[in-house]
Coordinates of N, CA and C in Angstrom, one line a residue:
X27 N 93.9 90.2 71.1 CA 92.9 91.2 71.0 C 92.8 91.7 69.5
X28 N 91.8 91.8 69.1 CA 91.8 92.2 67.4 C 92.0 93.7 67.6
X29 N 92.4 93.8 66.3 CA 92.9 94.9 65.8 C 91.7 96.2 65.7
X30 N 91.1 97.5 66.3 CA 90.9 98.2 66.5 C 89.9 99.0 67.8
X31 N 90.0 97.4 68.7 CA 89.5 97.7 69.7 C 89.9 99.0 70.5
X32 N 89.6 99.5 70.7 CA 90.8 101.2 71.3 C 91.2 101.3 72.8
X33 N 90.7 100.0 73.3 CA 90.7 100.0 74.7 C 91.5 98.7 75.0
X34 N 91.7 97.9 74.5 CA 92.3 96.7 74.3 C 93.2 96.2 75.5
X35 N 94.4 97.7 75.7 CA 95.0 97.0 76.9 C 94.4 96.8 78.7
X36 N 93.2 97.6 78.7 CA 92.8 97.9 79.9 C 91.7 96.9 79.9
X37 N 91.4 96.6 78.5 CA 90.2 95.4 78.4 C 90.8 94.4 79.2
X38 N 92.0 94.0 78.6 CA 92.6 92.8 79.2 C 92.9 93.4 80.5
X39 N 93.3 94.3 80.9 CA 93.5 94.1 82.5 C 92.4 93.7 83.2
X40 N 91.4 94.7 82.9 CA 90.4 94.5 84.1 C 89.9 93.1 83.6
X41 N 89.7 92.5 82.6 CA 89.5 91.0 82.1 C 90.0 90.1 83.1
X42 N 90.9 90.3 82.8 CA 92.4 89.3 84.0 C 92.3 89.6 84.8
X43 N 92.4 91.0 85.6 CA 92.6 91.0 87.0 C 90.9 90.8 88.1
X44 N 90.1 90.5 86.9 CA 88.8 89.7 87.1 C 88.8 88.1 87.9
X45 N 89.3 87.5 86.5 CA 89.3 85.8 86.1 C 90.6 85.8 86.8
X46 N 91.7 86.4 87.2 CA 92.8 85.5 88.5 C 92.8 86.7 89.8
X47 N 91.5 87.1 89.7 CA 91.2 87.8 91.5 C 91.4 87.0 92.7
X48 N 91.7 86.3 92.9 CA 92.3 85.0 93.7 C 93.5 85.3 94.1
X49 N 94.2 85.1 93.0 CA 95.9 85.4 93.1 C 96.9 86.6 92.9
X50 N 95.6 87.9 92.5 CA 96.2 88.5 92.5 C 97.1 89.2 93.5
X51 N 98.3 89.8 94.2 CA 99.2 89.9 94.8 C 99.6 89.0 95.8
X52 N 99.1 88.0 95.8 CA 99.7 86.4 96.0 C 100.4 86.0 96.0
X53 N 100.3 85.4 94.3 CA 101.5 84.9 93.5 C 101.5 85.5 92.0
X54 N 100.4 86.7 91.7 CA 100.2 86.6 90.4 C 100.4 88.5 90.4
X55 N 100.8 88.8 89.4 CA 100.6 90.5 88.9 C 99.9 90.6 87.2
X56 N 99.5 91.6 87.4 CA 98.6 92.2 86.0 C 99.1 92.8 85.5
X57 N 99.7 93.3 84.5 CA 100.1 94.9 83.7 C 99.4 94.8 82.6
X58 N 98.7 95.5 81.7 CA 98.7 95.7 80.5 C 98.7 94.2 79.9
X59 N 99.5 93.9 78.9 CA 99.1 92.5 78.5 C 100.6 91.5 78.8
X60 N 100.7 91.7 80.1 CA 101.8 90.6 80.9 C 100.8 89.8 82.1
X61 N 101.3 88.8 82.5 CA 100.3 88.5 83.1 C 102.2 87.3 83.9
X62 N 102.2 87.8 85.3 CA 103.4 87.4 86.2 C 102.9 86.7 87.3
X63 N 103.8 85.5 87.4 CA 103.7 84.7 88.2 C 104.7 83.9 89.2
X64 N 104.5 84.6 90.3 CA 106.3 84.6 91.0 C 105.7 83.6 92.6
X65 N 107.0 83.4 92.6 CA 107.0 82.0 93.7 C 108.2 82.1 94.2
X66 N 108.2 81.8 95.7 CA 109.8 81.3 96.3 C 110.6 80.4 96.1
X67 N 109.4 79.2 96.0 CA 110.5 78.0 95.5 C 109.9 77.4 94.0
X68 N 110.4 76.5 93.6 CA 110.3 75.9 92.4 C 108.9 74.7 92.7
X69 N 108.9 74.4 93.8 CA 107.6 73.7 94.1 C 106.2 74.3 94.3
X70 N 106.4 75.3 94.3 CA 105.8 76.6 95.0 C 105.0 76.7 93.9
X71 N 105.9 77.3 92.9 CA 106.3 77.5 91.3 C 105.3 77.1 90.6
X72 N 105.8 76.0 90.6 CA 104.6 75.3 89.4 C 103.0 74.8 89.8
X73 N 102.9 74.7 91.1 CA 101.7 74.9 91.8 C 100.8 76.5 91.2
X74 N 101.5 77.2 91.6 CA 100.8 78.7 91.3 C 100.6 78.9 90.1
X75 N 101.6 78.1 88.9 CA 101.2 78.6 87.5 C 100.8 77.8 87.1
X76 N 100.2 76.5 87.7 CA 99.0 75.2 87.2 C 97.8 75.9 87.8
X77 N 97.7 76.2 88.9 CA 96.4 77.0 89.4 C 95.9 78.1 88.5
X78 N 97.2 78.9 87.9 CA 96.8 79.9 87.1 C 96.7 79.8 85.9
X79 N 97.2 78.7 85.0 CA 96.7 78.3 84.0 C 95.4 77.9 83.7
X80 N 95.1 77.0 85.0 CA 93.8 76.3 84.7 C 92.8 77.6 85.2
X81 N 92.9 78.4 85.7 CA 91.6 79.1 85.8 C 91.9 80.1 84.4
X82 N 92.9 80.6 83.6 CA 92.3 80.8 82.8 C 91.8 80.0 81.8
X83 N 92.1 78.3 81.5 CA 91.5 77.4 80.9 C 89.7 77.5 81.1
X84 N 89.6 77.6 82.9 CA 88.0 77.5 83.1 C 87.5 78.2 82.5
X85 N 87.8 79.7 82.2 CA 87.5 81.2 81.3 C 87.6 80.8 80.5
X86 N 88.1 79.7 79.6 CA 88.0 79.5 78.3 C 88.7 81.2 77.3
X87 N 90.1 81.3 77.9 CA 90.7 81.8 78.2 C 92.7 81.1 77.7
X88 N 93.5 81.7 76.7 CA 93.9 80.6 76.0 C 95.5 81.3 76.4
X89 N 96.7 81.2 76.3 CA 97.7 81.4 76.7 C 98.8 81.1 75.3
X90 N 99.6 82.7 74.5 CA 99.9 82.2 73.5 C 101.4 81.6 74.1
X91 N 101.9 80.4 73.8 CA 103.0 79.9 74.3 C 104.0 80.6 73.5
X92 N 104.2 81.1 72.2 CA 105.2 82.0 71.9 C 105.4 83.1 72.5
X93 N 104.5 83.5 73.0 CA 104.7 84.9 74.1 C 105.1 84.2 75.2
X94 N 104.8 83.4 75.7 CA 105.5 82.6 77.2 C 107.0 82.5 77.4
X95 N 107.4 82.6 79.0 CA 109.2 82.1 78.9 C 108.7 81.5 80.3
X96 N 109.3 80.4 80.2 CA 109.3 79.4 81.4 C 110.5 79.4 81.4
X97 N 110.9 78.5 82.8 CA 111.0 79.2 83.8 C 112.1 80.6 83.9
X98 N 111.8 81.2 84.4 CA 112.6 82.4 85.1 C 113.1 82.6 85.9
X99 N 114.7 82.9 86.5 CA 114.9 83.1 87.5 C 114.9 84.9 88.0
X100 N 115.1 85.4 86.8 CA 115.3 87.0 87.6 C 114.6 87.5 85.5
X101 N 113.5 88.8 85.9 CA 112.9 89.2 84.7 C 113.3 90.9 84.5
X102 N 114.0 91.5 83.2 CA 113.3 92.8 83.1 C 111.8 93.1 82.8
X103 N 111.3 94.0 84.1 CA 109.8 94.1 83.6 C 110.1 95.3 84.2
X104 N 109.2 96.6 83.3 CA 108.9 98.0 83.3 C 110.3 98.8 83.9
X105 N 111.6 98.6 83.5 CA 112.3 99.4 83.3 C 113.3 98.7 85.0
X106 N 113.0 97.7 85.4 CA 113.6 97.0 86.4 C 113.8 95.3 86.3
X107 N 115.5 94.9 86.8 CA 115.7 93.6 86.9 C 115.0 93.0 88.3
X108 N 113.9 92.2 87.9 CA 113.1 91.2 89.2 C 114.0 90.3 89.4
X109 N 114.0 89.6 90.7 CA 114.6 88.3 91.2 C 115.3 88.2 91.8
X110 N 115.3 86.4 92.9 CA 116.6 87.1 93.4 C 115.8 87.2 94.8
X111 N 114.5 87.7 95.0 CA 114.4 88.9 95.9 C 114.7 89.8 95.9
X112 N 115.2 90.3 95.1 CA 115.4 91.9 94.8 C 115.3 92.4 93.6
X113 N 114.7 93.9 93.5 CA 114.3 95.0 92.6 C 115.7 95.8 92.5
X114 N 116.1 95.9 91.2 CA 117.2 96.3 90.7 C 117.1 97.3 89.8
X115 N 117.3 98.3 89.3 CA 117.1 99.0 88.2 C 118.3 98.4 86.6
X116 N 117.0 98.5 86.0 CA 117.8 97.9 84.5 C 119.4 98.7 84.0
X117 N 120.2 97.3 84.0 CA 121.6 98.4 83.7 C 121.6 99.0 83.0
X118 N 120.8 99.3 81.6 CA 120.8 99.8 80.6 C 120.2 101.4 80.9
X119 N 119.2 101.6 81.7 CA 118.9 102.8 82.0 C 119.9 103.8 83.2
X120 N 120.9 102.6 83.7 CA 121.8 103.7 84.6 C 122.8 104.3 83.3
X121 N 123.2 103.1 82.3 CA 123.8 103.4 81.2 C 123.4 104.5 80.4
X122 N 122.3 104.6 80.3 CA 121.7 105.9 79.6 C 122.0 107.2 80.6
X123 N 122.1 107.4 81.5 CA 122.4 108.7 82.5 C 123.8 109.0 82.2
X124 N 124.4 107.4 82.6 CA 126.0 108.0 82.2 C 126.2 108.9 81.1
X125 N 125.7 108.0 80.0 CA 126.1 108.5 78.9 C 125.2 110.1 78.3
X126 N 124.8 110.4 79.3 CA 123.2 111.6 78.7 C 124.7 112.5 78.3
X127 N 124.0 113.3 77.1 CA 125.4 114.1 76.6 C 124.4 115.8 77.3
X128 N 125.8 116.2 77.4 CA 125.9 118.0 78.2 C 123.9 118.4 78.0
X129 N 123.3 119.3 79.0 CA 122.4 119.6 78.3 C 122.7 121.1 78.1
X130 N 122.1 121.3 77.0 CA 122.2 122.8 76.5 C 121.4 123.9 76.5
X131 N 120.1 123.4 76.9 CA 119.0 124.0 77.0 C 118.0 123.6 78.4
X132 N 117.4 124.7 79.0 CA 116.6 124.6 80.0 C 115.9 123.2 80.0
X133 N 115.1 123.0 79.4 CA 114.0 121.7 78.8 C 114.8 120.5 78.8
X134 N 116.4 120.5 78.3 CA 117.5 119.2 78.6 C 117.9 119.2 79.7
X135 N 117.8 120.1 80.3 CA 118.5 120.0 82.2 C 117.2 119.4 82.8
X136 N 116.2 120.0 82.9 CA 115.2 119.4 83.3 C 114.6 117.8 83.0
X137 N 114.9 117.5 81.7 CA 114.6 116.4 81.2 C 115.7 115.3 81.8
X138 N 117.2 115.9 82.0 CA 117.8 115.0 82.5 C 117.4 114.9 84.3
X139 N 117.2 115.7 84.7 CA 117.1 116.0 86.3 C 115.9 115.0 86.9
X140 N 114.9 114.4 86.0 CA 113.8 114.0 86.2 C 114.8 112.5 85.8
X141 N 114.9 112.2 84.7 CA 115.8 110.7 84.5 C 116.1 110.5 85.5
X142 N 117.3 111.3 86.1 CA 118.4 111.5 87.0 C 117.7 111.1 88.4
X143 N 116.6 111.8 89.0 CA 116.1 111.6 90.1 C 115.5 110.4 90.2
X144 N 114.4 109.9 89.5 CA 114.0 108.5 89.3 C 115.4 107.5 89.6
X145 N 116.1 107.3 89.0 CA 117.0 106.7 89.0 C 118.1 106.4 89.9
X146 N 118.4 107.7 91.2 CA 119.0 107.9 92.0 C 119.3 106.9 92.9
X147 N 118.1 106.0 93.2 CA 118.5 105.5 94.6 C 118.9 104.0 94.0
X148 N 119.1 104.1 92.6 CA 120.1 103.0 92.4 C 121.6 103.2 91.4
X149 N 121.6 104.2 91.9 CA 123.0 104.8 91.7 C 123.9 104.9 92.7
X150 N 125.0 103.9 92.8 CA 125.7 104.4 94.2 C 126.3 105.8 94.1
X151 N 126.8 106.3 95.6 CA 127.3 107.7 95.0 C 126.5 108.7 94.0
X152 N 125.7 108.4 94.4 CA 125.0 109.4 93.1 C 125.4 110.9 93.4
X153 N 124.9 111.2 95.3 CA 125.2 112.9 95.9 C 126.7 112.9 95.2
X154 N 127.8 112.2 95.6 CA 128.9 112.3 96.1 C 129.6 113.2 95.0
X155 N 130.4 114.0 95.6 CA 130.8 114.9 94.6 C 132.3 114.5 94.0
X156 N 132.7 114.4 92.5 CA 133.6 114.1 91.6 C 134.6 115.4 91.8
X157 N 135.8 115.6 91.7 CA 136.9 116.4 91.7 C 137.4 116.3 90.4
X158 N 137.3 115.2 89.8 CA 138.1 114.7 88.9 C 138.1 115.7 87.3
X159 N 136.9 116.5 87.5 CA 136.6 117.5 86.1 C 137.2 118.7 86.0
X160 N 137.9 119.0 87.3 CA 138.1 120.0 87.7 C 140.2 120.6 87.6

């Protein structure tokens, strides 16, 4: 996308989710400027992302291969580990809870309470109450 378009990421969504309307929730997802291609098997696989290459070829439509990672078995995307068959929350973001330091202020309790809740249902024990501070 050149540089001052102002609309750039949604250009390419609705662009994409135009040119692989076929596959979208299929085998194919849209975000912003990711463009995902998930399969059960490995035969499966490369079927769905030859299909999906070549129609963006038909678009005349180009794919930068430094942005590319073949193959994948499990991806962080938007703040979760894919694969597997299962959605995971990124360890890094439970690690950030752990570690949130005391809050001190109204606006930090709240700020953590909202982290905290999003996050919950991949926290084990999250309710369970600790004795150990006490």
């Amino acid at each position: 996308m050149p540089f001052g378009l102002c609309n750039a990421p949604g250009t390419f969504m609705r662009l994409m989710n135009d040119v692989l309307c076929p596959f979208i929730d299929s085998f194919v997802i849209v975000y912003l400027d990711d463009i995902l291609v998930y399969s059960a098997t490995w035969e499966e696989h490369i079927s769905h992302l030859t299909q999906a290459l070549e129609t963006l070829k038909k678009h005349q439509l180009l794919a930068n291969l430094k942005e590319c990672e073949f193959p994948k078995q499990s991806l962080v995307y938007l703040g979760y580990v894919i694969g597997g068959g299962e959605l995971k929350i990124n360890p890094s973001n439970i690690e950030a809870i752990m570690k949130w330091s005391v809050p001190t202020n109204v606006t930090e309790v709240r700020s953590f309470i909202r982290a905290a809740q999003y996050l919950r249902k991949f926290i084990a024990s999250f309710s369970s109450q600790h004795c150990s501070t006490r």
